[in-house]
CSV table of C-alpha atoms and ligand atoms in Angstrom, one decimal:
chain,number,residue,atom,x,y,z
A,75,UNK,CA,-114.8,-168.2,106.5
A,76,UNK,CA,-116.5,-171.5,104.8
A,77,UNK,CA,-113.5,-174.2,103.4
A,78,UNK,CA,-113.4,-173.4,100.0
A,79,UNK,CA,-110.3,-173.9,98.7
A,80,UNK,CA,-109.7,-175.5,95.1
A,81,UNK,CA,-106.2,-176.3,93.5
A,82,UNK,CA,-104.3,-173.2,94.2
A,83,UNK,CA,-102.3,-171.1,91.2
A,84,UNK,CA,-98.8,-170.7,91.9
A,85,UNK,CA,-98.2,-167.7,94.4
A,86,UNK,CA,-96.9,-165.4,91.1
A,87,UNK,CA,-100.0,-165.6,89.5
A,88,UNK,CA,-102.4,-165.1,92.4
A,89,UNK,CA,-103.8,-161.4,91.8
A,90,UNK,CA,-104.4,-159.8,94.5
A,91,UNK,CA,-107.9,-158.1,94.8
A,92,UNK,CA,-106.1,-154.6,95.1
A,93,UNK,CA,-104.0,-155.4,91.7
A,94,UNK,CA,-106.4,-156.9,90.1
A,95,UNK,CA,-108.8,-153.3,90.5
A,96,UNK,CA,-106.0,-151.3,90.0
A,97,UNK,CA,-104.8,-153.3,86.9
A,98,UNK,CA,-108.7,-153.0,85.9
A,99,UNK,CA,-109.2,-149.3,86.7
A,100,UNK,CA,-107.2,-147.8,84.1
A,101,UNK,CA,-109.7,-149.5,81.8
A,102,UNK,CA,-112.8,-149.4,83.9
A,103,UNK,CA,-112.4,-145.6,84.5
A,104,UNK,CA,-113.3,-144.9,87.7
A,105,UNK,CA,-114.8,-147.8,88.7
A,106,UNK,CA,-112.2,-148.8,91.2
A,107,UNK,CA,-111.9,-145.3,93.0
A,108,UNK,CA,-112.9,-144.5,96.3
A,109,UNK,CA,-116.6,-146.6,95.9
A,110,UNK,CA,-116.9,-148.6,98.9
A,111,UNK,CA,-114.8,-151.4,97.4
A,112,UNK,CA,-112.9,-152.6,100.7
A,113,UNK,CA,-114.5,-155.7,102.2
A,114,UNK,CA,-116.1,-155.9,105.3
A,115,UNK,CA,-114.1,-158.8,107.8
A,116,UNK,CA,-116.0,-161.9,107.5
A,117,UNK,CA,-117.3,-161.6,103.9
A,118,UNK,CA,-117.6,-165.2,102.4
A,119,UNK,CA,-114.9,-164.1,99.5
A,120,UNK,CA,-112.3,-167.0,99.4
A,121,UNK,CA,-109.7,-168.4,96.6
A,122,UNK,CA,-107.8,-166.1,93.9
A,123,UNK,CA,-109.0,-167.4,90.7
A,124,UNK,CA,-107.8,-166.5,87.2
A,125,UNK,CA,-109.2,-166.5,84.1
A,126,UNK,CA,-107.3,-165.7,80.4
A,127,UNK,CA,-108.2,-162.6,78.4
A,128,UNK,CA,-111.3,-163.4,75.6
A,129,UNK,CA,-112.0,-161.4,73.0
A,130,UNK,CA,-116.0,-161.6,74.2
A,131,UNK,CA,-115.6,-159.3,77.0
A,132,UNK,CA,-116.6,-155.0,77.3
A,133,UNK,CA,-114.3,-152.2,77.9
A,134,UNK,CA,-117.3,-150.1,80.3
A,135,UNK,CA,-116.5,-149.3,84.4
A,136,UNK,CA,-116.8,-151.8,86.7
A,137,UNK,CA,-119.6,-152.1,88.9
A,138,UNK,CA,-118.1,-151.8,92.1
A,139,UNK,CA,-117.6,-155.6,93.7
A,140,UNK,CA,-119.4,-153.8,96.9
A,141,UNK,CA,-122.8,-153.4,95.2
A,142,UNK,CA,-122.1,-156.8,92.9
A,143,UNK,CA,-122.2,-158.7,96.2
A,144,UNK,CA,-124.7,-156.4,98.6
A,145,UNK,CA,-127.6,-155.8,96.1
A,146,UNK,CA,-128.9,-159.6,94.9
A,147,UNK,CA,-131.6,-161.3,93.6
A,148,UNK,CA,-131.5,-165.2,95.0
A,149,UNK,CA,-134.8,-165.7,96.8
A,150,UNK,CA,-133.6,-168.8,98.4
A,151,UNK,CA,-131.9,-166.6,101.2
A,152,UNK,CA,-135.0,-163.8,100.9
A,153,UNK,CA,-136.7,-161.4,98.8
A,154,UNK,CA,-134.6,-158.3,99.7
A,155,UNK,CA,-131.9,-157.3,98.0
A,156,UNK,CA,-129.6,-157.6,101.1
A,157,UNK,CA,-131.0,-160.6,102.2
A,158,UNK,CA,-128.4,-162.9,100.1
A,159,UNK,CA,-125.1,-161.1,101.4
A,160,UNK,CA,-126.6,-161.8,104.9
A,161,UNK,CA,-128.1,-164.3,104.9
A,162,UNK,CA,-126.0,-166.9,102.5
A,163,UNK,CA,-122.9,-167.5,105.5
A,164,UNK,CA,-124.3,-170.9,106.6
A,165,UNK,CA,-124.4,-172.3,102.7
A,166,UNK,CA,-121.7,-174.6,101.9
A,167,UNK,CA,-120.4,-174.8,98.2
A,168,UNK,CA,-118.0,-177.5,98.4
A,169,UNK,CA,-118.6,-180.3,98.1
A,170,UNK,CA,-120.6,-179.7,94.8
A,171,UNK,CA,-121.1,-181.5,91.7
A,172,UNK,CA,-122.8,-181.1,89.0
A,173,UNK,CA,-124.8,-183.5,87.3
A,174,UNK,CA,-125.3,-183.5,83.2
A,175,UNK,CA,-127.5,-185.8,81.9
A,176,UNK,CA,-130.9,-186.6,79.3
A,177,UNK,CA,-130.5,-186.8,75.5
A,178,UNK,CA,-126.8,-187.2,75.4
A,179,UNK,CA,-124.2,-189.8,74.7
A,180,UNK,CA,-122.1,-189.6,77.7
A,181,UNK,CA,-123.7,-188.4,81.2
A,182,UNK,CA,-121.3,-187.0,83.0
A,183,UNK,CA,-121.1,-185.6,86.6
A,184,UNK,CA,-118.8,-182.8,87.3
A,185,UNK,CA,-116.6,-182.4,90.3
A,186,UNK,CA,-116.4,-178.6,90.6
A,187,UNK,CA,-112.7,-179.5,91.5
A,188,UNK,CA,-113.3,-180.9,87.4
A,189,UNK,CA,-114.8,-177.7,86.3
A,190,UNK,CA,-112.0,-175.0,88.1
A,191,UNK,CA,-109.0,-177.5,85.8
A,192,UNK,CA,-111.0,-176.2,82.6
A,193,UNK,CA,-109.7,-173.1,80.6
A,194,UNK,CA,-111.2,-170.3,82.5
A,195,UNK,CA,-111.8,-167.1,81.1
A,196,UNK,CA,-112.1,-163.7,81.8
A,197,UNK,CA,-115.4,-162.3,80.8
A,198,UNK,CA,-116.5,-158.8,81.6
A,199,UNK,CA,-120.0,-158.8,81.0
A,200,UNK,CA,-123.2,-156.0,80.8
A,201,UNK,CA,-126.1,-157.8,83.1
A,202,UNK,CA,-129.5,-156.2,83.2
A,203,UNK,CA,-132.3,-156.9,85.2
A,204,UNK,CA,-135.2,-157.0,84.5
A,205,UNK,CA,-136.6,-154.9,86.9
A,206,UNK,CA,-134.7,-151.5,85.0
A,207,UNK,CA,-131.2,-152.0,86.6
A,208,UNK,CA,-127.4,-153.2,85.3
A,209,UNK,CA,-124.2,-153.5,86.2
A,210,UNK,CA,-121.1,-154.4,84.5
A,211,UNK,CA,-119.2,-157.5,86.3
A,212,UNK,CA,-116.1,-159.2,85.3
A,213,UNK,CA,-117.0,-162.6,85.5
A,214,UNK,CA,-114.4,-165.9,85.5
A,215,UNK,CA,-115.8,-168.5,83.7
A,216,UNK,CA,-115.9,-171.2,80.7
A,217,UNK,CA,-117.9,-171.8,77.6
A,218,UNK,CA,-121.0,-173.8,78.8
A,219,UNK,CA,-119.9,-175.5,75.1
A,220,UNK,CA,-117.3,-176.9,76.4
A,221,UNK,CA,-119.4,-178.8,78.6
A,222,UNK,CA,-121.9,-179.4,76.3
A,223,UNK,CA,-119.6,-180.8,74.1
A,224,UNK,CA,-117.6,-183.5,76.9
A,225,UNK,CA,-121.2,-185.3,77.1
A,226,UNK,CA,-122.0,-185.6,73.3
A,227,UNK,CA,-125.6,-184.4,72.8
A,228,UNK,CA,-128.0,-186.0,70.7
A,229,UNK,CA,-129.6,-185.0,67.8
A,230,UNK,CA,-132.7,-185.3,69.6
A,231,UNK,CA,-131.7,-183.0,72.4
A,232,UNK,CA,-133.7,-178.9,71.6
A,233,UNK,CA,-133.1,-177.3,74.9
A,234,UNK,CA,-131.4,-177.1,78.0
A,235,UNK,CA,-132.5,-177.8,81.7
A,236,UNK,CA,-131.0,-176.1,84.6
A,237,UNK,CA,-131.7,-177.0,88.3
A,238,UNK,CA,-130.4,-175.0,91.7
A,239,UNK,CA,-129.6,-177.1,94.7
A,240,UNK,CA,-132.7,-177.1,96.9
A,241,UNK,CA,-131.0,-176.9,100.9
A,242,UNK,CA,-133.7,-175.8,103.5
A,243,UNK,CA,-131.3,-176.0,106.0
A,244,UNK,CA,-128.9,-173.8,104.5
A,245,UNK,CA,-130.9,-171.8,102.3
A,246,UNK,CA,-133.7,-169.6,104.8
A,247,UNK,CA,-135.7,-168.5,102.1
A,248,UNK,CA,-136.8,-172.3,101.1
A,249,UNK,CA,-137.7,-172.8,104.9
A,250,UNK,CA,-139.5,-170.1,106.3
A,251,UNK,CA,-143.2,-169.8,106.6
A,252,UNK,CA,-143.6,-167.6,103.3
A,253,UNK,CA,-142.5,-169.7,100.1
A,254,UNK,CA,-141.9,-167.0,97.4
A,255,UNK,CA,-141.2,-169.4,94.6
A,256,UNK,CA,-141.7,-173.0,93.8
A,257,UNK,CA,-138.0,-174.7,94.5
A,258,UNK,CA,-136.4,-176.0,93.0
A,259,UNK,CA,-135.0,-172.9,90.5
A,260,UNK,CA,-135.7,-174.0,87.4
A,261,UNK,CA,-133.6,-172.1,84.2
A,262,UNK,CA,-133.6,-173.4,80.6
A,263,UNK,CA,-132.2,-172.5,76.7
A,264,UNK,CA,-132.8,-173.6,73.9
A,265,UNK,CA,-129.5,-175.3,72.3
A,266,UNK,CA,-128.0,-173.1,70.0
A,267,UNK,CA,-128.3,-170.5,72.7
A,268,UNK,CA,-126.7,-172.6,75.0
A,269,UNK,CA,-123.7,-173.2,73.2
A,270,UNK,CA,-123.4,-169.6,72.0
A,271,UNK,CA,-119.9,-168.8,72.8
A,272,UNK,CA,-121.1,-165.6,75.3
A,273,UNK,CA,-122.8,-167.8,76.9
A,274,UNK,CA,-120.8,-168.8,80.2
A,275,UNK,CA,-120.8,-171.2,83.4
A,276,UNK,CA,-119.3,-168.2,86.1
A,277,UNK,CA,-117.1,-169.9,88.8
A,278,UNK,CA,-115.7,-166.5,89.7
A,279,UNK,CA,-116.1,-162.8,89.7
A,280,UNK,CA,-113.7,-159.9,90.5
A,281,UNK,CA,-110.6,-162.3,90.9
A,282,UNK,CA,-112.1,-165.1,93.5
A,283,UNK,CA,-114.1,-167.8,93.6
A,284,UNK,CA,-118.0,-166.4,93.4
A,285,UNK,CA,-119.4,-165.4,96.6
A,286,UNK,CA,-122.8,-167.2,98.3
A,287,UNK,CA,-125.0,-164.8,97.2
A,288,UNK,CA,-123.8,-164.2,93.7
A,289,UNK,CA,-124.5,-168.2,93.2
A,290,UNK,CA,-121.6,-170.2,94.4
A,291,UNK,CA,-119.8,-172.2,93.5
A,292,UNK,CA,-121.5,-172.3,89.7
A,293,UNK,CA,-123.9,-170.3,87.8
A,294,UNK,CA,-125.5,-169.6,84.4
A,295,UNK,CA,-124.7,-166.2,83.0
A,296,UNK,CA,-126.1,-164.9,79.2
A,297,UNK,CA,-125.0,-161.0,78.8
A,298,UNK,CA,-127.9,-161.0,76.3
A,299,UNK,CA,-130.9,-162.1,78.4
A,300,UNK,CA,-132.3,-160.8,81.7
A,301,UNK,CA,-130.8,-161.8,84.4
A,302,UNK,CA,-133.3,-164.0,85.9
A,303,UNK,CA,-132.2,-166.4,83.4
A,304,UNK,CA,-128.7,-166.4,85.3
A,305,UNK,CA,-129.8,-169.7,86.8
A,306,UNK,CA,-127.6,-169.4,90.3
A,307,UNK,CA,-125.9,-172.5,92.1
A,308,UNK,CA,-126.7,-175.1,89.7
A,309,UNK,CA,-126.4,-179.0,90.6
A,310,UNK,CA,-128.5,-180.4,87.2
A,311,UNK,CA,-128.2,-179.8,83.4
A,312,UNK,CA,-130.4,-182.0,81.7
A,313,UNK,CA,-130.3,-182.3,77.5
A,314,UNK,CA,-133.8,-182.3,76.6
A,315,UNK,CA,-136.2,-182.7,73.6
A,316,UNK,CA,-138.8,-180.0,74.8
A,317,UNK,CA,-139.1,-176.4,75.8
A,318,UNK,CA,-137.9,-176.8,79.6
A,319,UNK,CA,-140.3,-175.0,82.4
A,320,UNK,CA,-138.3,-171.9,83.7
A,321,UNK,CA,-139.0,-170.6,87.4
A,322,UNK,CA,-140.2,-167.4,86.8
A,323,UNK,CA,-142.1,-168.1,84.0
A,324,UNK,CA,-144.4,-170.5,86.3
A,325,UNK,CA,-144.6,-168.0,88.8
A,326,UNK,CA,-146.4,-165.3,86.0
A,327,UNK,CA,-146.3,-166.2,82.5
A,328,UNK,CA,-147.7,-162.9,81.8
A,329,UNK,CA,-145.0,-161.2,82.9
A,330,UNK,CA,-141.9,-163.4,82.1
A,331,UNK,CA,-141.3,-165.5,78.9
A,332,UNK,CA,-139.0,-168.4,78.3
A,333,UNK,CA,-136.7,-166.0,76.0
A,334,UNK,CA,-136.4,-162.9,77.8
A,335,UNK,CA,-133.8,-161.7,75.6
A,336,UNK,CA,-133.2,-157.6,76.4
A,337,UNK,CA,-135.4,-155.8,74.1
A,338,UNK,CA,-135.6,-152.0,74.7
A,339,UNK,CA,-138.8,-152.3,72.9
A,340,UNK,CA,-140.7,-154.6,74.8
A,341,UNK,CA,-141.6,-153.6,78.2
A,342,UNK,CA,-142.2,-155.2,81.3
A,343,UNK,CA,-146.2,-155.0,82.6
A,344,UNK,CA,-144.5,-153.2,85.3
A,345,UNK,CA,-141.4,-152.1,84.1
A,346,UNK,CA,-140.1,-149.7,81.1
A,347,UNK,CA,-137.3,-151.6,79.6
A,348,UNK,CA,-136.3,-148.0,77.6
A,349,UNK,CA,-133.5,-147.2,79.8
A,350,UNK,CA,-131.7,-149.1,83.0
A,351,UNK,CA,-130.0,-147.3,85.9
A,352,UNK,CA,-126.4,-148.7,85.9
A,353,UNK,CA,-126.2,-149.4,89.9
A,354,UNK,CA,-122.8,-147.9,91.2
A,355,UNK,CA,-122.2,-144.9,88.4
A,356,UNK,CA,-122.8,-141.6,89.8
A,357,UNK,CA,-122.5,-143.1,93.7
A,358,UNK,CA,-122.9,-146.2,95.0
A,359,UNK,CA,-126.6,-146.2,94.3
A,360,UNK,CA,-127.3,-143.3,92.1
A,361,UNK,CA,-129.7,-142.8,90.0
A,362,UNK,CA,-128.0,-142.0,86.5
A,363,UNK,CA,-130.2,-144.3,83.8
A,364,UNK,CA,-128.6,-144.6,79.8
A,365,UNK,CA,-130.7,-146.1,77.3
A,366,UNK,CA,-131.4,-149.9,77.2
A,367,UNK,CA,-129.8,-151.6,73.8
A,368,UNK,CA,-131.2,-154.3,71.9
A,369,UNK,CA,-129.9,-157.7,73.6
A,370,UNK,CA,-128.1,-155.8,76.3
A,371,UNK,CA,-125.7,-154.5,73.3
A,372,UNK,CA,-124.7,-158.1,72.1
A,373,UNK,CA,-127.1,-157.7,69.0
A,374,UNK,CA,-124.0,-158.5,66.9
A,375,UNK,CA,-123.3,-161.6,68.2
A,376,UNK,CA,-126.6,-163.3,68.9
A,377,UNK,CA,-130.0,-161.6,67.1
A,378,UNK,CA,-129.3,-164.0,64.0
A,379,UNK,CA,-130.2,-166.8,66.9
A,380,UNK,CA,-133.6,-165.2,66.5
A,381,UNK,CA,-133.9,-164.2,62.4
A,382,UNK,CA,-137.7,-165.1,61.4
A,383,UNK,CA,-138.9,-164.9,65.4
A,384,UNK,CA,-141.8,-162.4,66.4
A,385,UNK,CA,-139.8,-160.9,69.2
A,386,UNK,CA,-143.1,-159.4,70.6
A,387,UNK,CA,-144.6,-162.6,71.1
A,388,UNK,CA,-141.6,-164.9,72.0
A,389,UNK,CA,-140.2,-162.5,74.9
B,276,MTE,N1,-131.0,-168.1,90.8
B,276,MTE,C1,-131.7,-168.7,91.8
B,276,MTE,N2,-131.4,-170.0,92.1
B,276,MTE,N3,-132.6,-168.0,92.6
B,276,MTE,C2,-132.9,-166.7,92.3
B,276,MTE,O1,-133.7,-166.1,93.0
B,276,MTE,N4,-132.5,-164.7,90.8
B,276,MTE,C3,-132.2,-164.4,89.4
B,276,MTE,C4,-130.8,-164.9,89.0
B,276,MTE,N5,-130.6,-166.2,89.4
B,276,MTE,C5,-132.2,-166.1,91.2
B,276,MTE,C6,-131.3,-166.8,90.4
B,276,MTE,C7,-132.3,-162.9,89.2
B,276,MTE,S1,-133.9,-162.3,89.3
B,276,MTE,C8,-131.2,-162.1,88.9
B,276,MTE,S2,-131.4,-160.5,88.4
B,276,MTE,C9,-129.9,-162.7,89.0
B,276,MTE,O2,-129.8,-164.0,89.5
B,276,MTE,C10,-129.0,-161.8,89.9
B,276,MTE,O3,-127.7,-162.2,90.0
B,276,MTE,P1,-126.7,-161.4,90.9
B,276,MTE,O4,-127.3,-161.3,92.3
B,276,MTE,O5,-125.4,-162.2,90.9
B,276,MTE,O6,-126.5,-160.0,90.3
């Protein structure tokens, strides 16, 4: 197992992953039962970590942690959906800062040591893909405000820039003969979504520290947006003046906008975005699909970030 080891809670509050399902079962239904959920010896899942309760978190079943950290998009270890869980062991997440710099007062880097003192939070979020599937995963995490906020934007600053590490040597899919993507992983928002209180630096999932594949030690999440934006492993956030360039966006601007907020009205050239198939209910991998809801269901909270904005063309 890699060293990954961060300030430890006292013993009493460690969760145990057992506890912490069955705590979560009686409100995730039957997420926790009998689905596959014991982990394999070896599997890179290290430190307890805790987050408080928020009030910006969904009551739905849990997808189980099996298919969270076996069925994964993060190219830099391959373009299957296994490939991450098996191919992510030789990737080290500690050491790991994170740098925050461009149109602010106070650049800053971030010792991820830095980033696991801040107030962590619980936050059960609904994540859909763009290509037609979800799950529901209880992410550990804090505000990306409150980092915003530490280095003092300027008034100039629009948007935000994200950057993954780029690691050849650790990471097979930026080494091999067949490049899928240009590296590195490029993610951006525009500012007012990226101090959107939903909107979340994870650290964690299910109780630990987040595994390889699911972007350790630090990644983007936005319950609202596709997942691609979920910018994995981040090392760079840069404060800028001007719509950032975004990964996939480069790769086919036809098919992926700089938005890509969930819109059950909108499709995918390739994809219906009507319905989603919520991996894990009905079997590990069923097939059950419920209807897709306008910004993944946090329409509430965020569409007035959008008022006046042809959705169509800005997706
Ligand atoms: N981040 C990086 N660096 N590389 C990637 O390939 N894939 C994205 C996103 N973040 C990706 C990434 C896509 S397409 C999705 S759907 C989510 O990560 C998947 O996150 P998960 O594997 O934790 O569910």
């Amino acid at each position: 197992m890699p060293a990954y080891r961060f300030p430890q809670p006292p013993a009493s509050d460690i969760t145990p992953q057992q506890v912490y399902l069955s705590r979560r079962s009686f409100i995730g239904g039957a997420a926790a039962a009998g689905m596959g959920l014991t982990l394999g010896a070896g599997e890179a899942f290290a430190s307890p970590l805790t987050g408080t309760q928020s009030a910006y978190t969904v009551n739905e079943p849990l997808t189980p942690l099996k298919a969270v950290t076996t069925y994964n998009n993060f190219y830099e270890f391959g373009v299957n959906k296994g490939d991450p869980a098996e191919n992510s062991g030789k990737f080290k997440p500690t050491p790991w800062t994170v740098k925050v710099d461009g149109m602010v007062g106070k650049p800053k880097e971030f010792a991820l040591e830095d980033l696991l003192k801040m107030q962590l939070e619980d936050r059960t979020y609904r994540m859909r893909c763009v290509e037609g599937w979800s799950m529901v995963i209880p992410w550990i995490g804090l505000p990306l405000s409150a980092i915003l906020d530490q280095v003092e934007p300027l008034g100039s600053a629009k948007y935000v820039s994200f950057e993954t590490v780029v690691r050849p040597e650790e990471m097979p899919g930026q080494s091999g003969f067949f490049q899928p993507l240009a590296w590195p992983y490029v993610e951006g928002l525009r500012l007012d979504e990226a101090r959107h209180p939903l909107t979340i630096l994870a650290l964690g999932l299910y109780g630990e520290t987040l595994p390889n594949q699911n972007g350790a030690p630090v990644r983007l999440v936005v319950p609202w947006k596709y997942g691609f934006k979920g910018i994995k492993s981040i090392v760079k956030i840069s404060l800028v003046e001007k719509q950032p360039e975004t990964t996939w966006k480069n790769s086919n601007a036809r098919e992926y906008g700089f938005y890509s907020n969930v819109n059950p009205a909108v499709d995918h050239p390739r994809w219906s975005q009507a319905t989603e198939q919520r991996i894990g209910e009905g079997g590990l991998f069923g097939t059950k699909r419920v209807p897709t809801l306008p910004f993944n269901g946090y329409a509430d909270q965020v569409a007035s970030l959008y008022s006046g904005m042809d959705l169509r063309a800005n997706y």
